[in-house]
mmCIF file of C-alpha atoms and ligand atoms in Angstrom:
data_model
loop_
_atom_site.group_PDB
_atom_site.id
_atom_site.type_symbol
_atom_site.label_atom_id
_atom_site.label_comp_id
_atom_site.label_asym_id
_atom_site.label_seq_id
_atom_site.Cartn_x
_atom_site.Cartn_y
_atom_site.Cartn_z
ATOM 1 C CA UNK A 1 -56.252 -26.037 -69.195
ATOM 2 C CA UNK A 2 -55.754 -25.177 -65.508
ATOM 3 C CA UNK A 3 -52.224 -25.338 -64.196
ATOM 4 C CA UNK A 4 -51.721 -26.857 -60.771
ATOM 5 C CA UNK A 5 -48.293 -26.877 -59.092
ATOM 6 C CA UNK A 6 -49.444 -28.557 -55.868
ATOM 7 C CA UNK A 7 -48.154 -31.955 -56.937
ATOM 8 C CA UNK A 8 -44.874 -30.460 -58.176
ATOM 9 C CA UNK A 9 -44.237 -28.710 -54.852
ATOM 10 C CA UNK A 10 -45.074 -31.816 -52.858
ATOM 11 C CA UNK A 11 -42.724 -34.027 -54.863
ATOM 12 C CA UNK A 12 -40.019 -31.379 -54.613
ATOM 13 C CA UNK A 13 -40.359 -31.165 -50.811
ATOM 14 C CA UNK A 14 -40.119 -34.928 -50.571
ATOM 15 C CA UNK A 15 -36.937 -34.981 -52.613
ATOM 16 C CA UNK A 16 -35.523 -32.013 -50.747
ATOM 17 C CA UNK A 17 -35.884 -33.771 -47.410
ATOM 18 C CA UNK A 18 -33.525 -36.505 -48.656
ATOM 19 C CA UNK A 19 -30.779 -34.146 -49.743
ATOM 20 C CA UNK A 20 -27.542 -34.550 -47.675
ATOM 21 C CA UNK A 21 -24.930 -32.389 -49.351
ATOM 22 C CA UNK A 22 -24.366 -29.535 -51.784
ATOM 23 C CA UNK A 23 -23.795 -31.829 -54.763
ATOM 24 C CA UNK A 24 -27.180 -33.480 -54.295
ATOM 25 C CA UNK A 25 -28.783 -30.068 -53.782
ATOM 26 C CA UNK A 26 -27.340 -28.848 -57.081
ATOM 27 C CA UNK A 27 -28.655 -31.976 -58.821
ATOM 28 C CA UNK A 28 -32.128 -31.241 -57.496
ATOM 29 C CA UNK A 29 -31.909 -27.635 -58.639
ATOM 30 C CA UNK A 30 -31.060 -28.702 -62.189
ATOM 31 C CA UNK A 31 -33.862 -31.250 -62.134
ATOM 32 C CA UNK A 32 -36.454 -28.617 -61.226
ATOM 33 C CA UNK A 33 -35.100 -25.285 -62.414
ATOM 34 C CA UNK A 34 -32.654 -26.301 -65.155
ATOM 35 C CA UNK A 35 -33.275 -25.739 -68.907
ATOM 36 C CA UNK A 36 -34.782 -29.200 -69.216
ATOM 37 C CA UNK A 37 -36.310 -29.186 -65.747
ATOM 38 C CA UNK A 38 -39.906 -29.521 -64.591
ATOM 39 C CA UNK A 39 -40.496 -25.785 -64.306
ATOM 40 C CA UNK A 40 -39.255 -25.154 -67.848
ATOM 41 C CA UNK A 41 -41.536 -27.930 -69.070
ATOM 42 C CA UNK A 42 -44.519 -26.264 -67.403
ATOM 43 C CA UNK A 43 -43.587 -22.915 -68.911
ATOM 44 C CA UNK A 44 -43.348 -24.581 -72.315
ATOM 45 C CA UNK A 45 -46.925 -25.797 -71.860
ATOM 46 C CA UNK A 46 -48.074 -22.191 -71.657
ATOM 47 C CA UNK A 47 -47.974 -21.898 -75.395
ATOM 48 C CA UNK A 48 -51.082 -24.060 -75.528
ATOM 49 C CA UNK A 49 -53.081 -21.567 -73.466
ATOM 50 C CA UNK A 50 -54.240 -18.030 -74.233
ATOM 51 C CA UNK A 51 -55.608 -14.847 -72.709
ATOM 52 C CA UNK A 52 -56.378 -14.347 -69.052
ATOM 53 C CA UNK A 53 -55.861 -18.041 -68.334
ATOM 54 C CA UNK A 54 -52.300 -17.829 -69.681
ATOM 55 C CA UNK A 55 -51.567 -14.887 -67.420
ATOM 56 C CA UNK A 56 -52.857 -16.738 -64.335
ATOM 57 C CA UNK A 57 -50.978 -19.898 -65.221
ATOM 58 C CA UNK A 58 -47.781 -17.919 -65.733
ATOM 59 C CA UNK A 59 -48.195 -16.396 -62.287
ATOM 60 C CA UNK A 60 -48.757 -19.830 -60.677
ATOM 61 C CA UNK A 61 -45.657 -21.298 -62.327
ATOM 62 C CA UNK A 62 -43.562 -18.307 -61.317
ATOM 63 C CA UNK A 63 -44.726 -18.622 -57.699
ATOM 64 C CA UNK A 64 -43.718 -22.288 -57.706
ATOM 65 C CA UNK A 65 -40.336 -21.385 -59.182
ATOM 66 C CA UNK A 66 -39.712 -18.810 -56.467
ATOM 67 C CA UNK A 67 -40.817 -21.260 -53.807
ATOM 68 C CA UNK A 68 -38.342 -23.876 -55.077
ATOM 69 C CA UNK A 69 -35.527 -21.328 -55.242
ATOM 70 C CA UNK A 70 -36.215 -20.206 -51.677
ATOM 71 C CA UNK A 71 -36.373 -23.730 -50.295
ATOM 72 C CA UNK A 72 -33.125 -24.682 -52.070
ATOM 73 C CA UNK A 73 -31.351 -21.647 -50.579
ATOM 74 C CA UNK A 74 -32.579 -22.611 -47.095
ATOM 75 C CA UNK A 75 -31.301 -26.132 -47.625
ATOM 76 C CA UNK A 76 -27.864 -24.847 -48.671
ATOM 77 C CA UNK A 77 -27.614 -22.830 -45.429
ATOM 78 C CA UNK A 78 -28.650 -25.859 -43.411
ATOM 79 C CA UNK A 79 -26.037 -28.064 -45.136
ATOM 80 C CA UNK A 80 -23.273 -25.490 -44.542
ATOM 81 C CA UNK A 81 -24.117 -25.277 -40.822
ATOM 82 C CA UNK A 82 -24.150 -29.067 -40.479
ATOM 83 C CA UNK A 83 -20.809 -29.302 -42.265
ATOM 84 C CA UNK A 84 -19.282 -26.742 -39.915
ATOM 85 C CA UNK A 85 -20.561 -28.632 -36.881
ATOM 86 C CA UNK A 86 -19.147 -31.860 -38.264
ATOM 87 C CA UNK A 87 -15.711 -30.243 -38.596
ATOM 88 C CA UNK A 88 -15.895 -28.946 -35.014
ATOM 89 C CA UNK A 89 -16.939 -32.351 -33.683
ATOM 90 C CA UNK A 90 -14.238 -34.220 -35.550
ATOM 91 C CA UNK A 91 -11.557 -31.831 -34.308
ATOM 92 C CA UNK A 92 -12.393 -32.675 -30.724
ATOM 93 C CA UNK A 93 -12.437 -36.378 -31.233
ATOM 94 C CA UNK A 94 -9.107 -38.152 -30.930
ATOM 95 C CA UNK A 95 -8.148 -41.338 -32.583
ATOM 96 C CA UNK A 96 -7.054 -44.004 -30.072
ATOM 97 C CA UNK A 97 -5.604 -46.118 -32.879
ATOM 98 C CA UNK A 98 -2.868 -43.537 -33.628
ATOM 99 C CA UNK A 99 0.687 -44.766 -32.898
ATOM 100 C CA UNK A 100 1.955 -43.850 -29.421
ATOM 101 C CA UNK A 101 5.713 -43.898 -30.028
ATOM 102 C CA UNK A 102 5.789 -40.269 -31.162
ATOM 103 C CA UNK A 103 8.831 -38.159 -30.245
ATOM 104 C CA UNK A 104 7.463 -36.251 -27.252
ATOM 105 C CA UNK A 105 9.007 -33.107 -25.831
ATOM 106 C CA UNK A 106 10.470 -32.799 -22.360
ATOM 107 C CA UNK A 107 10.625 -30.075 -19.736
ATOM 108 C CA UNK A 108 13.661 -27.839 -19.491
ATOM 109 C CA UNK A 109 15.641 -28.402 -16.257
ATOM 110 C CA UNK A 110 14.913 -24.792 -15.213
ATOM 111 C CA UNK A 111 11.172 -25.408 -15.614
ATOM 112 C CA UNK A 112 11.446 -28.577 -13.557
ATOM 113 C CA UNK A 113 13.288 -26.919 -10.684
ATOM 114 C CA UNK A 114 11.085 -23.801 -10.821
ATOM 115 C CA UNK A 115 7.906 -25.864 -10.518
ATOM 116 C CA UNK A 116 9.379 -27.851 -7.664
ATOM 117 C CA UNK A 117 10.317 -24.710 -5.700
ATOM 118 C CA UNK A 118 6.936 -23.108 -6.493
ATOM 119 C CA UNK A 119 5.126 -26.173 -5.160
ATOM 120 C CA UNK A 120 7.126 -26.147 -1.942
ATOM 121 C CA UNK A 121 6.599 -22.436 -1.273
ATOM 122 C CA UNK A 122 2.917 -22.604 -2.240
ATOM 123 C CA UNK A 123 2.449 -25.339 0.345
ATOM 124 C CA UNK A 124 3.907 -22.925 2.926
ATOM 125 C CA UNK A 125 1.407 -20.196 2.056
ATOM 126 C CA UNK A 126 3.393 -18.140 -0.463
ATOM 127 C CA UNK A 127 1.705 -16.749 -3.558
ATOM 128 C CA UNK A 128 3.505 -17.058 -6.899
ATOM 129 C CA UNK A 129 3.737 -13.830 -8.893
ATOM 130 C CA UNK A 130 4.901 -12.998 -12.375
ATOM 131 C CA UNK A 131 6.670 -9.799 -13.447
ATOM 132 C CA UNK A 132 7.809 -8.212 -16.678
ATOM 133 C CA UNK A 133 11.273 -8.816 -18.145
ATOM 134 C CA UNK A 134 11.440 -5.168 -19.218
ATOM 135 C CA UNK A 135 11.389 -2.852 -16.215
ATOM 136 C CA UNK A 136 12.118 0.765 -15.396
ATOM 137 C CA UNK A 137 15.004 2.239 -13.475
ATOM 138 C CA UNK A 138 12.785 3.033 -10.495
ATOM 139 C CA UNK A 139 11.726 -0.593 -9.913
ATOM 140 C CA UNK A 140 15.097 -2.169 -10.720
ATOM 141 C CA UNK A 141 17.193 0.243 -8.661
ATOM 142 C CA UNK A 142 15.713 3.305 -7.003
ATOM 143 C CA UNK A 143 12.878 1.608 -5.124
ATOM 144 C CA UNK A 144 15.545 -0.844 -3.913
ATOM 145 C CA UNK A 145 17.547 1.869 -2.187
ATOM 146 C CA UNK A 146 20.018 2.174 -5.075
ATOM 147 C CA UNK A 147 19.835 5.835 -6.148
ATOM 148 C CA UNK A 148 21.281 7.109 -9.431
ATOM 149 C CA UNK A 149 25.110 7.205 -9.412
ATOM 150 C CA UNK A 150 25.270 4.856 -6.399
ATOM 151 C CA UNK A 151 28.341 2.622 -6.845
ATOM 152 C CA UNK A 152 26.203 -0.452 -6.127
ATOM 153 C CA UNK A 153 24.794 -0.081 -9.650
ATOM 154 C CA UNK A 154 28.133 -1.311 -10.928
ATOM 155 C CA UNK A 155 27.429 -4.724 -9.387
ATOM 156 C CA UNK A 156 24.957 -5.382 -12.202
ATOM 157 C CA UNK A 157 26.068 -4.683 -15.754
ATOM 158 C CA UNK A 158 22.800 -3.658 -17.289
ATOM 159 C CA UNK A 159 21.254 -3.743 -20.763
ATOM 160 C CA UNK A 160 19.518 -0.375 -21.224
ATOM 161 C CA UNK A 161 16.915 0.135 -23.932
ATOM 162 C CA UNK A 162 16.680 3.271 -26.064
ATOM 163 C CA UNK A 163 13.516 4.391 -24.293
ATOM 164 C CA UNK A 164 15.215 4.441 -20.880
ATOM 165 C CA UNK A 165 13.796 1.116 -19.752
ATOM 166 C CA UNK A 166 16.065 -1.860 -19.100
ATOM 167 C CA UNK A 167 16.153 -5.631 -19.047
ATOM 168 C CA UNK A 168 15.531 -6.867 -15.506
ATOM 169 C CA UNK A 169 18.938 -7.514 -13.899
ATOM 170 C CA UNK A 170 17.444 -9.274 -10.883
ATOM 171 C CA UNK A 171 14.056 -10.478 -9.694
ATOM 172 C CA UNK A 172 14.291 -7.963 -6.828
ATOM 173 C CA UNK A 173 12.917 -5.511 -9.424
ATOM 174 C CA UNK A 174 9.448 -6.856 -8.573
ATOM 175 C CA UNK A 175 9.696 -6.265 -4.807
ATOM 176 C CA UNK A 176 8.194 -2.777 -4.922
ATOM 177 C CA UNK A 177 5.417 -3.897 -7.269
ATOM 178 C CA UNK A 178 4.443 -6.774 -4.944
ATOM 179 C CA UNK A 179 4.488 -4.540 -1.852
ATOM 180 C CA UNK A 180 2.310 -1.942 -3.579
ATOM 181 C CA UNK A 181 -0.049 -4.619 -4.867
ATOM 182 C CA UNK A 182 -0.572 -6.623 -1.683
ATOM 183 C CA UNK A 183 0.584 -4.431 1.191
ATOM 184 C CA UNK A 184 1.517 -6.177 4.454
ATOM 185 C CA UNK A 185 1.419 -8.894 5.600
ATOM 186 C CA UNK A 186 2.530 -10.724 2.462
ATOM 187 C CA UNK A 187 4.332 -13.912 1.481
ATOM 188 C CA UNK A 188 5.244 -14.095 -2.196
ATOM 189 C CA UNK A 189 7.747 -15.688 -4.532
ATOM 190 C CA UNK A 190 8.413 -14.429 -8.029
ATOM 191 C CA UNK A 191 10.586 -16.399 -10.449
ATOM 192 C CA UNK A 192 11.917 -14.717 -13.574
ATOM 193 C CA UNK A 193 14.465 -14.467 -16.337
ATOM 194 C CA UNK A 194 17.233 -11.935 -15.670
ATOM 195 C CA UNK A 195 19.785 -10.315 -17.955
ATOM 196 C CA UNK A 196 23.271 -8.942 -17.378
ATOM 197 C CA UNK A 197 26.033 -7.910 -19.695
ATOM 198 C CA UNK A 198 28.360 -10.795 -18.765
ATOM 199 C CA UNK A 199 31.010 -12.435 -20.883
ATOM 200 C CA UNK A 200 29.982 -16.051 -20.876
ATOM 201 C CA UNK A 201 31.972 -18.984 -19.588
ATOM 202 C CA UNK A 202 31.069 -22.233 -17.820
ATOM 203 C CA UNK A 203 29.774 -20.288 -14.797
ATOM 204 C CA UNK A 204 28.450 -17.025 -16.346
ATOM 205 C CA UNK A 205 25.588 -16.301 -18.715
ATOM 206 C CA UNK A 206 23.962 -13.085 -19.908
ATOM 207 C CA UNK A 207 20.539 -14.678 -19.438
ATOM 208 C CA UNK A 208 19.693 -16.652 -16.326
ATOM 209 C CA UNK A 209 16.888 -17.344 -13.879
ATOM 210 C CA UNK A 210 16.322 -16.257 -10.312
ATOM 211 C CA UNK A 211 13.517 -16.910 -7.886
ATOM 212 C CA UNK A 212 12.926 -14.125 -5.430
ATOM 213 C CA UNK A 213 10.919 -14.399 -2.249
ATOM 214 C CA UNK A 214 9.694 -11.936 0.337
ATOM 215 C CA UNK A 215 7.856 -12.395 3.586
ATOM 216 C CA UNK A 216 6.642 -9.326 5.464
ATOM 217 C CA UNK A 217 4.684 -9.364 8.702
ATOM 218 C CA UNK A 218 4.944 -8.200 12.281
ATOM 219 C CA UNK A 219 7.987 -9.662 14.088
ATOM 220 C CA UNK A 220 9.645 -11.393 11.140
ATOM 221 C CA UNK A 221 13.268 -12.150 11.957
ATOM 222 C CA UNK A 222 16.340 -13.873 10.541
ATOM 223 C CA UNK A 223 15.191 -17.126 12.174
ATOM 224 C CA UNK A 224 12.154 -17.142 9.871
ATOM 225 C CA UNK A 225 14.439 -16.673 6.871
ATOM 226 C CA UNK A 226 16.671 -19.556 7.937
ATOM 227 C CA UNK A 227 13.678 -21.805 8.606
ATOM 228 C CA UNK A 228 12.054 -21.294 5.199
ATOM 229 C CA UNK A 229 15.301 -21.632 3.259
ATOM 230 C CA UNK A 230 16.317 -24.780 5.109
ATOM 231 C CA UNK A 231 12.894 -26.378 4.646
ATOM 232 C CA UNK A 232 12.723 -25.546 0.948
ATOM 233 C CA UNK A 233 16.279 -26.692 0.176
ATOM 234 C CA UNK A 234 15.921 -29.957 2.093
ATOM 235 C CA UNK A 235 12.824 -30.698 -0.013
ATOM 236 C CA UNK A 236 14.541 -29.815 -3.293
ATOM 237 C CA UNK A 237 17.631 -31.919 -2.582
ATOM 238 C CA UNK A 238 15.650 -34.661 -0.827
ATOM 239 C CA UNK A 239 18.144 -34.687 2.056
ATOM 240 C CA UNK A 240 18.637 -32.747 5.277
ATOM 241 C CA UNK A 241 20.395 -29.517 4.290
ATOM 242 C CA UNK A 242 22.349 -27.389 6.733
ATOM 243 C CA UNK A 243 22.574 -23.678 5.949
ATOM 244 C CA UNK A 244 24.874 -20.948 7.182
ATOM 245 C CA UNK A 245 24.829 -17.178 6.754
ATOM 246 C CA UNK A 246 27.810 -15.010 5.961
ATOM 247 C CA UNK A 247 27.643 -11.209 5.816
ATOM 248 C CA UNK A 248 26.944 -9.856 2.319
ATOM 249 C CA UNK A 249 26.210 -6.381 1.005
ATOM 250 C CA UNK A 250 23.091 -5.428 -0.967
ATOM 251 C CA UNK A 251 21.639 -1.915 -0.541
ATOM 252 C CA UNK A 252 18.078 -3.236 -0.238
ATOM 253 C CA UNK A 253 18.680 -5.490 2.781
ATOM 254 C CA UNK A 254 20.028 -4.744 6.250
ATOM 255 C CA UNK A 255 21.585 -6.911 7.489
ATOM 256 C CA UNK A 256 22.458 -8.696 4.238
ATOM 257 C CA UNK A 257 23.812 -12.221 3.883
ATOM 258 C CA UNK A 258 25.158 -14.838 1.569
ATOM 259 C CA UNK A 259 23.483 -18.122 2.378
ATOM 260 C CA UNK A 260 25.624 -21.235 1.946
ATOM 261 C CA UNK A 261 24.393 -24.807 2.077
ATOM 262 C CA UNK A 262 26.252 -27.893 3.225
ATOM 263 C CA UNK A 263 27.767 -29.589 0.179
ATOM 264 C CA UNK A 264 25.192 -31.979 -1.276
ATOM 265 C CA UNK A 265 27.915 -34.300 -2.542
ATOM 266 C CA UNK A 266 30.206 -34.779 0.475
ATOM 267 C CA UNK A 267 27.701 -33.583 3.127
ATOM 268 C CA UNK A 268 30.195 -31.127 4.576
ATOM 269 C CA UNK A 269 33.308 -33.325 4.691
ATOM 270 C CA UNK A 270 35.060 -31.537 1.833
ATOM 271 C CA UNK A 271 35.355 -32.599 -1.828
ATOM 272 C CA UNK A 272 36.361 -31.084 -5.197
ATOM 273 C CA UNK A 273 32.790 -29.771 -5.786
ATOM 274 C CA UNK A 274 32.926 -27.538 -2.703
ATOM 275 C CA UNK A 275 36.650 -26.819 -3.054
ATOM 276 C CA UNK A 276 37.143 -28.821 0.137
ATOM 277 C CA UNK A 277 35.258 -26.274 2.218
ATOM 278 C CA UNK A 278 32.140 -28.415 2.811
ATOM 279 C CA UNK A 279 29.942 -25.438 1.797
ATOM 280 C CA UNK A 280 28.356 -24.198 -1.439
ATOM 281 C CA UNK A 281 27.338 -20.563 -1.949
ATOM 282 C CA UNK A 282 23.725 -20.452 -3.069
ATOM 283 C CA UNK A 283 21.512 -17.545 -2.216
ATOM 284 C CA UNK A 284 21.912 -13.878 -1.279
ATOM 285 C CA UNK A 285 19.316 -12.714 1.213
ATOM 286 C CA UNK A 286 18.653 -10.461 4.170
ATOM 287 C CA UNK A 287 16.169 -8.394 6.137
ATOM 288 C CA UNK A 288 14.367 -5.904 3.900
ATOM 289 C CA UNK A 289 15.797 -2.398 4.335
ATOM 290 C CA UNK A 290 13.338 0.040 6.017
ATOM 291 C CA UNK A 291 13.682 2.416 3.034
ATOM 292 C CA UNK A 292 12.528 -0.334 0.666
ATOM 293 C CA UNK A 293 9.480 -1.013 2.842
ATOM 294 C CA UNK A 294 8.744 2.724 2.834
ATOM 295 C CA UNK A 295 8.999 2.908 -0.969
ATOM 296 C CA UNK A 296 6.529 0.002 -1.088
ATOM 297 C CA UNK A 297 4.063 1.881 1.132
ATOM 298 C CA UNK A 298 4.677 -0.353 4.173
ATOM 299 C CA UNK A 299 5.317 1.061 7.633
ATOM 300 C CA UNK A 300 8.803 -0.106 8.772
ATOM 301 C CA UNK A 301 7.929 0.727 12.386
ATOM 302 C CA UNK A 302 5.213 -1.897 12.338
ATOM 303 C CA UNK A 303 6.469 -4.485 9.861
ATOM 304 C CA UNK A 304 9.712 -6.305 9.125
ATOM 305 C CA UNK A 305 10.469 -8.849 6.463
ATOM 306 C CA UNK A 306 13.073 -10.961 4.751
ATOM 307 C CA UNK A 307 13.986 -11.228 1.069
ATOM 308 C CA UNK A 308 16.053 -13.761 -0.794
ATOM 309 C CA UNK A 309 17.219 -14.022 -4.397
ATOM 310 C CA UNK A 310 17.621 -17.702 -5.132
ATOM 311 C CA UNK A 311 19.730 -18.440 -8.196
ATOM 312 C CA UNK A 312 17.375 -20.800 -9.971
ATOM 313 C CA UNK A 313 19.896 -21.513 -12.700
ATOM 314 C CA UNK A 314 22.549 -22.303 -10.114
ATOM 315 C CA UNK A 315 20.118 -24.490 -8.183
ATOM 316 C CA UNK A 316 19.266 -26.454 -11.353
ATOM 317 C CA UNK A 317 22.976 -26.949 -12.073
ATOM 318 C CA UNK A 318 23.565 -28.241 -8.551
ATOM 319 C CA UNK A 319 20.503 -30.453 -8.487
ATOM 320 C CA UNK A 320 21.159 -32.039 -11.885
ATOM 321 C CA UNK A 321 24.974 -31.955 -11.834
ATOM 322 C CA UNK A 322 25.206 -29.629 -14.855
ATOM 323 C CA UNK A 323 28.798 -28.465 -15.223
ATOM 324 C CA UNK A 324 28.456 -25.766 -17.915
ATOM 325 C CA UNK A 325 25.776 -23.060 -17.583
ATOM 326 C CA UNK A 326 25.804 -22.472 -21.357
ATOM 327 C CA UNK A 327 24.170 -25.837 -21.901
ATOM 328 C CA UNK A 328 20.925 -24.464 -20.438
ATOM 329 C CA UNK A 329 20.434 -21.892 -23.203
ATOM 330 C CA UNK A 330 21.948 -24.068 -25.923
ATOM 331 C CA UNK A 331 18.746 -25.601 -27.265
ATOM 332 C CA UNK A 332 20.643 -28.896 -27.391
ATOM 333 C CA UNK A 333 17.788 -31.371 -27.045
ATOM 334 C CA UNK A 334 20.084 -34.340 -26.554
ATOM 335 C CA UNK A 335 21.488 -32.722 -23.409
ATOM 336 C CA UNK A 336 18.329 -30.990 -22.177
ATOM 337 C CA UNK A 337 15.853 -33.826 -22.532
ATOM 338 C CA UNK A 338 17.649 -36.195 -20.145
ATOM 339 C CA UNK A 339 16.365 -34.602 -16.940
ATOM 340 C CA UNK A 340 12.729 -35.477 -17.272
ATOM 341 C CA UNK A 341 10.888 -38.720 -17.616
ATOM 342 C CA UNK A 342 8.851 -37.226 -20.464
HETATM 343 N N1 LIG B 1 18.922 -9.194 -6.169
HETATM 344 C C1 LIG B 1 20.203 -9.588 -5.662
HETATM 345 C C2 LIG B 1 21.093 -9.983 -6.837
HETATM 346 O O1 LIG B 1 20.618 -10.448 -7.841
HETATM 347 C C3 LIG B 1 20.064 -10.765 -4.716
HETATM 348 C C4 LIG B 1 19.306 -10.493 -3.469
HETATM 349 C C5 LIG B 1 17.946 -10.681 -3.427
HETATM 350 C C6 LIG B 1 19.976 -10.097 -2.318
HETATM 351 C C7 LIG B 1 17.230 -10.466 -2.257
HETATM 352 C C8 LIG B 1 19.283 -9.880 -1.161
HETATM 353 C C9 LIG B 1 17.926 -10.066 -1.120
HETATM 354 O O2 LIG B 1 22.285 -9.840 -6.772
#
């Protein structure tokens, strides 16, 4: 009796092509290779044959068995790949029938004001840069014309780390980095979180935000500084803002100023918010000191520039009428979520 597995293989292939998942594949395996399967039945038939013929038949059945095993393994791989693809596809699909009244988050007032100021300065050709919150003494002080033991260091109560680095006390710490990176001419703003060892009250925090800006080119003067500040602030407050400069001391600017803006509440007439003066103190600034330009690799004979250190936290408080600075770091969602229309 000659053994032929052609028919068996053909039937198996037909069945295999209909298999969709691993459970069906396992069923097919049992049907063909299980104890009571077709291959076992063929092997059982061998007992009716003898000699050389038996040997040949055994070989043929074994070949068929190996073929089935191989094809089943290939199918399993194929099913696994299809399953993976299905998972990927379903993850990307979204279900439009899901309810829409979910509790959505809102932007922090600092984020809102920062983005607004970034947009305004970007539209005036300034690049927006990012800088580390952990800095070294050179960038935070020395490159800003504040040598070791200079009394001006006392103006900023600093958190020093064990390795000699420190938490950025002001965004000015990035000035040198920006000058080295871009050279002159340059227009850049760089917002950032700053840290000082303050005891907290309604007006003081140990963690707050500033937004620094520098503009360096040939023939930059105080008029340019006034123009950019006035334009930006009028946009932020959506009203015509008048600014004034008072002398102020910072070792990295000469001359240095405190920039005040006309009170946004009484428009300069005098009210409790501006302590009846008609002015609000907002932003230290000045013309970049020649030493600072030199440290940044820029020739002070050829270039001049202005720098300002806008108190972003203070600006947010003024813009949104926030009375206590501690609210901003409180994580109190009830208070913080009211400034944005989701
Ligand atoms: N870095 C200064 C501060 O935080 C502010 C400042 C910035 C002053 C730029 C002048 C120019 O106190």
